[in-house]
Amino acid sequence: MGGASGEGGDAVREGGLRAVPAPGFQPGERGANRRRTHRLLAGAAAVLAIAALAAGDRSATVAPTAAGARVDVAALARTVEAEQDHVTAVELAAWIRDRKPGLRVVDVRGADDFAAFHLPTAENLSLTGLTRAPIRPDETVVLYSEGGTHAAQGWFFLRARGIEHVYFLRGGLYEWMTEVVNPTLPANATPARRTEFARTAELSRYFGGVPRIGGGAAPTAVDDPAAELPRRGSDDGDGAAAAAVRRVRQRGC
Amino acid sequence: MIFPLIDGDAGSGGAGLTVALVLGVAFGFALERAGLGSARKLAGQFYGRDLTVLKVMFSAIVTAALGVLWLSRLGLLDASRVYVPETWLLPQAAGGAVFGIGLVAAGLCPGTSCVAAATGRRDGVAVVGGMLAGVLLFAEAFPLLDRFYDSTPRGTLTIPSLLHVSPAVATAALVAMALGMFAGAERWERRAHVGGGS
């Protein structure tokens, strides 16, 4: 709609110094026809918008299950046994980096802890909040806490609400810190392990981490050319994250 | 059949590029038809004597918003797979300012500069060259900008999630705003034309 259609001819003639004529002003039959078309299109847009309002929002958010709703415990137990209830920190990091569609990372710790440090893209929801937060069935929810216990409990709450795609970060923030932010490759690692580590190291650097080789007293930064890629300063770049984790570790799970 | 048939990013390879090429050509064609390949048209927007840019862009936004809303309502589109860019407040505000300066100075944005270059306008070629030089400069300077680039992340924000309204309400409000603006813009242009005596 707008004055869009049929202006190409005017715009191509750029020779003169005169200003481009105002497209809204088109005397004669052509102008009248165009105005009619514009009105028709505007009307169609209005009708579609009003119809959308009237149709309501199917929005497909899963309403919290009423108290006492039945849960298929056996099915949940099978999911847990098949280890399909959790993700590793490296898997989660890859999801965040690759912008997995519909991914929601949920931090179930307190607001203060969340403010001090949280995973990229995470939102903060208490366990109570989890029980009533609107979640679409097509979303993939990953819960995490300091260790993993609270997140695992939250996993059950969401599954009990009938939400299918729920996972928790198995080792919590500890795992994130040791596997993503500061992954360390033992000096005597096998070649296969080294190849795998290269992938992890790339992820780590994406999140501003510092991958290291050698579990000795003085770990050295990875010595490969790729490590020279832009990386946040290892001293204060991840300082805030490291300090937050130190506090987390001191407190225990 | 549920759209999108393929994801545009990693993994889709050739199919993704083919779709991108077709959509890009169609986009360029629409821009040229709207007259936006001409820097005069964009300059007219900034001087308030030709609001085509405003109308074209809002037509596109309204069309896309209604399309996404209704196609997903009808089960033809999986809206959760439509990529929503993440927000980094400060770096994007800074980028917006740089972009704005370039837009006003050149009278062309990245899309329309490609259109202008493709139709043989020399200013378009110059802007495309400048844009590519800027991309190269940015890539080389990235180590210096790295930390700023990743600062103030806010994740994916959408108007419905920010205002806690349903997508239908947000879309209806958008359409109402756009229609009001179209009417206002037409009136403004008619007045500017009559009064301007060009």
Coordinates of C-alpha atoms in Angstrom, one line a residue:
Chain A
M1 CA 0.0 0.0 0.0
G2 CA 1.5 3.4 0.8
G3 CA 2.7 5.3 -2.2
A4 CA 4.8 2.3 -3.1
S5 CA 3.6 0.9 -6.4
G6 CA 4.3 2.5 -9.7
E7 CA 6.9 5.0 -8.4
G8 CA 9.8 3.4 -10.1
G9 CA 9.4 5.4 -13.3
D10 CA 9.6 8.7 -11.4
A11 CA 12.6 7.7 -9.4
V12 CA 14.6 6.6 -12.4
R13 CA 14.4 10.0 -14.0
E14 CA 17.1 11.7 -12.0
G15 CA 18.4 14.1 -14.6
G16 CA 16.6 17.3 -13.5
L17 CA 17.2 19.2 -10.3
R18 CA 13.6 19.3 -9.3
A19 CA 12.5 17.4 -6.3
V20 CA 10.8 14.1 -6.7
P21 CA 7.0 14.9 -6.8
A22 CA 5.1 14.0 -3.8
P23 CA 3.6 10.6 -4.5
G24 CA 0.4 11.2 -2.6
F25 CA -0.6 13.8 -5.0
Q26 CA -1.6 12.1 -8.3
P27 CA -4.4 14.0 -10.1
G28 CA -6.5 12.3 -12.6
E29 CA -7.9 8.8 -13.0
R30 CA -4.7 7.0 -12.2
G31 CA -4.4 8.7 -8.9
A32 CA -8.0 7.9 -8.0
N33 CA -7.5 4.2 -8.9
R34 CA -4.4 4.0 -6.8
R35 CA -6.1 5.6 -3.9
R36 CA -8.9 3.1 -4.2
T37 CA -6.3 0.2 -4.2
H38 CA -4.6 1.7 -1.2
R39 CA -7.9 2.0 0.6
L40 CA -8.8 -1.6 -0.3
L41 CA -5.4 -2.9 1.0
A42 CA -5.7 -0.8 4.2
G43 CA -9.2 -2.2 4.7
A44 CA -7.9 -5.7 4.3
A45 CA -5.2 -5.1 6.8
A46 CA -7.7 -3.7 9.3
V47 CA -10.0 -6.7 8.8
L48 CA -7.2 -9.2 9.3
A49 CA -6.0 -7.4 12.5
I50 CA -9.5 -7.2 13.9
A51 CA -10.2 -10.8 13.0
A52 CA -6.9 -11.8 14.8
L53 CA -8.1 -10.0 17.9
A54 CA -11.5 -11.7 17.7
A55 CA -10.0 -15.1 17.1
G56 CA -8.3 -14.7 20.4
D57 CA -4.9 -15.9 21.2
R58 CA -4.6 -19.6 20.8
S59 CA -1.1 -18.8 21.9
A60 CA -0.9 -22.4 22.9
T61 CA 0.7 -21.7 26.3
V62 CA 0.3 -24.7 28.5
A63 CA -2.0 -23.7 31.4
P64 CA -0.8 -24.9 34.7
T65 CA -2.3 -28.2 35.5
A66 CA -4.9 -28.2 38.2
A67 CA -3.8 -29.5 41.5
G68 CA -4.1 -33.2 41.7
A69 CA -3.5 -33.7 38.0
R70 CA -2.3 -37.2 37.2
V71 CA 1.3 -37.6 36.2
D72 CA 2.5 -40.6 34.3
V73 CA 5.3 -41.4 36.8
A74 CA 6.4 -44.5 34.9
A75 CA 7.0 -42.5 31.7
L76 CA 9.0 -39.9 33.6
A77 CA 11.1 -42.6 35.3
R78 CA 11.9 -44.1 31.9
T79 CA 13.0 -40.7 30.6
V80 CA 15.3 -40.3 33.6
E81 CA 16.7 -43.9 33.1
A82 CA 17.4 -43.2 29.5
E83 CA 19.3 -40.0 30.6
Q84 CA 17.0 -37.9 28.5
D85 CA 16.2 -35.6 31.3
H86 CA 19.4 -33.5 31.4
V87 CA 21.9 -31.8 29.2
T88 CA 25.6 -31.3 29.7
A89 CA 27.1 -27.9 30.0
V90 CA 28.8 -28.3 26.6
E91 CA 25.5 -29.3 25.0
L92 CA 23.8 -26.3 26.5
A93 CA 26.6 -24.0 25.4
A94 CA 26.2 -25.2 21.9
W95 CA 22.5 -24.7 22.0
I96 CA 22.9 -21.1 23.2
R97 CA 25.6 -20.3 20.7
D98 CA 23.6 -21.8 17.8
R99 CA 20.4 -20.0 19.0
K100 CA 18.4 -23.2 19.1
P101 CA 14.9 -22.1 18.2
G102 CA 12.5 -21.9 21.1
L103 CA 15.3 -22.3 23.7
R104 CA 14.6 -20.9 27.1
V105 CA 17.4 -21.0 29.7
V106 CA 15.9 -20.7 33.2
D107 CA 17.9 -19.9 36.3
V108 CA 16.0 -21.2 39.3
R109 CA 18.4 -19.6 41.9
G110 CA 17.5 -16.5 43.9
A111 CA 17.3 -13.0 42.3
D112 CA 20.5 -11.9 44.0
D113 CA 22.5 -14.8 42.7
F114 CA 21.0 -14.3 39.3
A115 CA 22.0 -10.6 39.4
A116 CA 25.5 -11.5 40.4
F117 CA 26.0 -13.9 37.6
H118 CA 23.9 -15.9 35.2
L119 CA 24.3 -17.8 32.0
P120 CA 23.9 -15.8 28.7
T121 CA 20.2 -15.6 27.6
A122 CA 19.0 -16.9 31.0
E123 CA 15.9 -15.7 32.7
N124 CA 15.3 -15.9 36.4
L125 CA 12.3 -17.9 37.7
S126 CA 11.8 -19.3 41.2
L127 CA 10.7 -22.9 41.6
T128 CA 7.3 -21.4 42.6
G129 CA 7.3 -19.2 39.6
L130 CA 8.0 -22.3 37.4
T131 CA 4.8 -23.9 38.4
R132 CA 2.8 -21.1 36.8
A133 CA 5.0 -19.5 34.2
P134 CA 3.4 -19.6 30.8
I135 CA 5.4 -22.0 28.6
R136 CA 4.6 -22.8 25.0
P137 CA 4.7 -26.5 24.1
D138 CA 7.2 -25.8 21.3
E139 CA 9.7 -24.2 23.7
T140 CA 12.7 -26.1 25.0
V141 CA 13.3 -25.3 28.6
V142 CA 16.7 -25.8 30.2
L143 CA 16.8 -25.4 34.0
Y144 CA 19.9 -24.8 36.0
S145 CA 20.8 -24.1 39.6
E146 CA 24.1 -24.1 41.5
G147 CA 24.6 -27.8 41.6
G148 CA 21.7 -29.5 40.0
T149 CA 19.2 -30.5 42.6
H150 CA 16.8 -27.6 42.5
A151 CA 16.9 -27.7 38.7
A152 CA 16.1 -31.4 38.7
Q153 CA 13.2 -30.8 41.0
G154 CA 12.0 -28.0 38.7
W155 CA 12.3 -30.5 35.9
F156 CA 9.7 -32.7 37.6
F157 CA 7.4 -29.7 38.2
L158 CA 7.4 -28.8 34.6
R159 CA 6.9 -32.4 33.4
A160 CA 4.0 -32.7 35.8
R161 CA 2.5 -29.7 34.1
G162 CA 2.6 -31.6 30.9
I163 CA 5.5 -29.7 29.3
E164 CA 7.5 -32.0 27.1
H165 CA 10.8 -30.4 26.2
V166 CA 12.4 -29.8 29.6
Y167 CA 16.0 -30.5 30.6
F168 CA 18.2 -29.5 33.4
L169 CA 21.9 -28.8 33.5
R170 CA 23.2 -31.9 35.1
G171 CA 26.1 -30.4 37.1
G172 CA 24.6 -26.9 37.4
L173 CA 26.8 -23.8 37.3
Y174 CA 29.8 -25.8 38.6
E175 CA 29.7 -27.9 35.4
W176 CA 29.4 -24.7 33.3
M177 CA 32.4 -23.2 34.9
T178 CA 34.6 -26.3 34.7
E179 CA 33.5 -27.5 31.3
V180 CA 32.7 -24.3 29.4
V181 CA 34.5 -21.4 31.0
N182 CA 37.6 -23.2 32.1
P183 CA 37.9 -26.5 30.3
T184 CA 41.2 -28.2 30.9
L185 CA 42.8 -30.9 28.7
P186 CA 45.0 -33.3 30.6
A187 CA 48.6 -33.2 29.3
N188 CA 48.4 -36.9 28.6
A189 CA 45.1 -36.9 26.8
T190 CA 44.4 -39.3 24.0
P191 CA 44.2 -38.0 20.4
A192 CA 40.4 -38.5 20.3
R193 CA 40.1 -36.5 23.5
R194 CA 42.2 -33.8 22.0
T195 CA 40.0 -33.5 19.0
E196 CA 36.9 -33.3 21.2
F197 CA 38.6 -30.7 23.3
A198 CA 39.3 -28.5 20.2
R199 CA 35.5 -28.2 19.8
T200 CA 34.9 -27.5 23.4
A201 CA 37.7 -24.9 23.4
E202 CA 36.0 -23.1 20.5
L203 CA 32.7 -23.0 22.5
S204 CA 34.6 -21.9 25.6
R205 CA 36.2 -19.0 23.8
Y206 CA 32.8 -18.0 22.3
F207 CA 31.6 -17.6 25.9
G208 CA 34.7 -15.7 26.9
G209 CA 36.3 -18.6 28.6
V210 CA 39.9 -19.7 28.8
P211 CA 40.6 -23.3 27.7
R212 CA 43.8 -24.7 29.2
I213 CA 46.0 -27.7 28.5
G214 CA 47.7 -29.6 31.2
G215 CA 46.4 -30.3 34.7
G216 CA 49.7 -29.3 36.3
A217 CA 50.3 -26.6 38.9
A218 CA 50.7 -23.8 36.3
P219 CA 48.2 -24.4 33.5
T220 CA 49.0 -22.7 30.3
A221 CA 46.6 -21.3 27.8
V222 CA 46.0 -23.5 24.8
D223 CA 48.9 -23.2 22.4
D224 CA 47.4 -23.2 19.0
P225 CA 47.0 -20.4 16.5
A226 CA 43.2 -20.4 16.8
A227 CA 43.7 -19.4 20.5
E228 CA 45.0 -16.1 19.2
L229 CA 41.5 -15.2 18.0
P230 CA 39.9 -12.3 19.8
R231 CA 39.3 -13.3 23.4
R232 CA 38.3 -11.2 26.4
G233 CA 41.1 -10.4 28.7
S234 CA 41.6 -13.5 30.9
D235 CA 42.3 -11.4 34.0
D236 CA 39.3 -9.1 34.2
G237 CA 37.2 -10.3 31.3
D238 CA 35.9 -13.4 33.1
G239 CA 36.8 -11.9 36.5
A240 CA 33.1 -11.2 37.4
A241 CA 32.1 -14.7 36.4
A242 CA 35.0 -16.2 38.2
A243 CA 34.3 -14.2 41.4
A244 CA 30.7 -15.2 41.2
V245 CA 31.6 -18.9 40.9
R246 CA 34.1 -18.6 43.7
R247 CA 31.2 -17.4 45.9
V248 CA 29.1 -20.2 44.6
R249 CA 31.7 -22.8 45.4
Q250 CA 32.3 -21.5 48.9
R251 CA 28.7 -21.8 49.7
G252 CA 28.4 -25.3 48.4
C253 CA 25.4 -26.9 46.8
Chain B
M1 CA 3.6 -28.7 5.0
I2 CA 4.8 -26.3 7.6
F3 CA 7.0 -23.3 6.9
P4 CA 9.9 -22.5 7.2
L5 CA 10.8 -25.5 5.1
I6 CA 14.5 -25.1 6.0
D7 CA 16.4 -23.3 8.6
G8 CA 18.4 -20.4 7.2
D9 CA 21.5 -20.9 9.3
A10 CA 24.1 -23.7 9.6
G11 CA 23.2 -27.1 8.2
S12 CA 20.9 -26.1 5.4
G13 CA 23.8 -25.3 3.1
G14 CA 22.8 -24.8 -0.6
A15 CA 19.1 -24.9 -0.1
G16 CA 19.3 -22.0 2.4
L17 CA 21.4 -20.0 0.1
T18 CA 19.1 -20.6 -2.8
V19 CA 16.1 -19.4 -0.8
A20 CA 18.1 -16.4 0.4
L21 CA 19.0 -15.5 -3.2
V22 CA 15.4 -15.8 -4.4
L23 CA 14.1 -13.7 -1.5
G24 CA 16.9 -11.2 -1.9
V25 CA 16.2 -10.7 -5.6
A26 CA 12.5 -10.3 -4.8
F27 CA 13.3 -7.8 -2.1
G28 CA 15.6 -5.8 -4.3
F29 CA 12.9 -5.8 -7.0
A30 CA 10.3 -4.5 -4.6
L31 CA 12.7 -1.8 -3.4
E32 CA 13.4 -0.7 -6.9
R33 CA 9.7 -0.6 -7.8
A34 CA 9.1 1.5 -4.7
G35 CA 11.7 3.9 -6.0
L36 CA 14.0 3.4 -3.1
G37 CA 17.0 2.8 -5.4
S38 CA 17.2 6.5 -5.7
A39 CA 19.0 8.5 -3.0
R40 CA 16.7 11.4 -3.9
K41 CA 13.8 9.4 -2.6
L42 CA 15.5 8.8 0.7
A43 CA 16.6 12.3 1.0
G44 CA 13.0 13.4 0.4
Q45 CA 12.1 11.4 3.5
F46 CA 14.7 13.3 5.6
Y47 CA 13.4 16.6 4.3
G48 CA 9.8 15.6 5.0
R49 CA 8.7 16.2 1.4
D50 CA 8.3 12.6 0.4
L51 CA 7.3 10.0 3.0
T52 CA 7.6 7.0 0.6
V53 CA 10.3 5.3 2.7
L54 CA 8.1 5.5 5.8
K55 CA 5.1 4.1 3.9
V56 CA 7.0 1.3 2.1
M57 CA 8.7 0.1 5.3
F58 CA 5.5 0.2 7.4
S59 CA 3.7 -1.6 4.6
A60 CA 6.3 -4.3 4.7
I61 CA 6.1 -4.5 8.5
V62 CA 2.3 -4.7 8.5
T63 CA 2.3 -7.3 5.8
A64 CA 4.9 -9.5 7.5
A65 CA 3.3 -9.2 10.9
L66 CA -0.1 -10.1 9.7
G67 CA 1.4 -12.9 7.6
V68 CA 3.3 -14.4 10.4
L69 CA 0.4 -14.1 12.8
W70 CA -2.2 -15.7 10.5
L71 CA 0.0 -18.3 8.9
S72 CA 1.0 -19.6 12.4
R73 CA -2.6 -19.4 13.5
L74 CA -3.6 -21.6 10.5
G75 CA -0.8 -24.0 11.3
L76 CA 1.2 -23.2 8.1
L77 CA 4.1 -21.6 9.8
D78 CA 6.1 -22.7 12.9
A79 CA 6.7 -19.2 14.4
S80 CA 9.0 -20.6 17.0
R81 CA 11.5 -21.3 14.2
V82 CA 11.5 -17.8 12.9
Y83 CA 14.7 -16.3 14.0
V84 CA 14.4 -13.3 16.4
P85 CA 17.7 -11.4 16.7
E86 CA 19.0 -10.9 20.2
T87 CA 19.3 -7.5 21.8
W88 CA 22.6 -5.9 23.0
L89 CA 21.4 -2.5 24.1
L90 CA 24.5 -0.3 24.0
P91 CA 26.4 -1.8 21.1
Q92 CA 23.2 -1.8 19.0
A93 CA 22.5 1.8 20.0
A94 CA 26.0 2.7 18.9
G95 CA 25.6 0.7 15.7
G96 CA 22.3 2.4 15.0
A97 CA 23.9 5.8 15.4
V98 CA 26.7 4.9 12.9
F99 CA 24.1 3.4 10.6
G100 CA 22.0 6.5 10.8
I101 CA 24.9 8.8 9.9
G102 CA 25.7 6.6 6.9
L103 CA 22.1 6.5 5.8
V104 CA 21.7 10.3 5.9
A105 CA 25.1 10.9 4.3
A106 CA 24.6 8.4 1.5
G107 CA 20.8 8.6 1.1
L108 CA 21.0 4.8 0.8
C109 CA 20.8 1.9 3.2
P110 CA 22.6 -1.4 2.7
G111 CA 19.7 -2.9 0.8
T112 CA 18.9 0.1 -1.4
S113 CA 22.6 0.7 -2.1
C114 CA 22.8 -2.8 -3.7
V115 CA 19.7 -2.0 -5.7
A116 CA 21.1 1.3 -6.8
A117 CA 24.4 -0.4 -7.7
A118 CA 22.6 -3.1 -9.6
T119 CA 20.7 -0.5 -11.7
G120 CA 24.0 1.2 -12.5
R121 CA 23.8 4.3 -10.3
R122 CA 27.3 5.3 -9.5
D123 CA 26.5 6.6 -6.0
G124 CA 25.1 3.1 -5.3
V125 CA 28.4 1.5 -6.3
A126 CA 30.3 4.0 -4.1
V127 CA 28.1 3.2 -1.1
V128 CA 28.5 -0.6 -1.6
G129 CA 32.2 -0.1 -1.8
G130 CA 32.2 2.0 1.4
M131 CA 30.0 -0.6 3.1
L132 CA 32.3 -3.5 2.3
A133 CA 35.3 -1.3 3.4
G134 CA 33.4 -0.7 6.7
V135 CA 32.8 -4.5 7.1
L136 CA 36.5 -5.2 6.6
L137 CA 37.5 -2.4 9.0
F138 CA 35.1 -3.7 11.6
A139 CA 36.4 -7.2 11.3
E140 CA 40.0 -6.0 11.7
A141 CA 39.1 -3.8 14.7
F142 CA 37.0 -6.5 16.3
P143 CA 39.6 -7.4 19.0
L144 CA 39.3 -3.8 20.2
L145 CA 35.5 -3.8 20.1
D146 CA 35.0 -7.4 21.3
R147 CA 34.0 -6.6 24.9
F148 CA 31.7 -3.7 24.0
Y149 CA 30.2 -5.9 21.3
D150 CA 29.0 -8.4 23.9
S151 CA 28.0 -6.0 26.6
T152 CA 24.4 -5.3 27.9
P153 CA 22.9 -8.4 26.5
R154 CA 19.1 -8.6 26.9
G155 CA 18.4 -11.8 25.0
T156 CA 15.6 -12.1 22.5
L157 CA 13.0 -9.4 23.1
T158 CA 9.6 -9.1 21.3
I159 CA 6.9 -6.5 21.8
P160 CA 4.4 -9.1 23.1
S161 CA 6.8 -10.5 25.7
L162 CA 7.9 -7.0 26.8
L163 CA 4.4 -5.6 27.2
H164 CA 2.8 -8.9 28.3
V165 CA 0.2 -8.8 25.6
S166 CA -0.7 -11.5 23.1
P167 CA 0.8 -11.4 19.6
A168 CA -2.7 -10.7 18.2
V169 CA -3.1 -7.5 20.4
A170 CA 0.4 -6.3 19.5
T171 CA -0.2 -6.9 15.8
A172 CA -3.6 -5.1 15.9
A173 CA -2.0 -2.1 17.6
L174 CA 0.7 -2.1 15.0
V175 CA -1.8 -2.2 12.2
A176 CA -3.9 0.6 13.7
M177 CA -0.7 2.7 14.1
A178 CA 0.4 2.1 10.5
L179 CA -3.0 2.9 9.0
G180 CA -3.2 6.1 10.9
M181 CA 0.3 7.0 9.8
F182 CA -0.4 6.1 6.1
A183 CA -3.4 8.5 6.2
G184 CA -1.4 11.2 7.9
A185 CA 1.5 10.8 5.5
E186 CA -0.8 11.1 2.5
R187 CA -2.3 14.3 3.8
W188 CA 1.1 15.7 4.7
E189 CA 2.5 15.0 1.3
R190 CA -0.5 16.5 -0.5
R191 CA -0.1 19.7 1.6
A192 CA 3.7 19.8 1.1
H193 CA 3.1 19.4 -2.6
V194 CA 0.5 22.1 -2.8
G195 CA 2.4 24.5 -0.5
G196 CA 5.8 23.7 -1.8
G197 CA 5.0 24.8 -5.4
S198 CA 7.7 22.6 -6.9

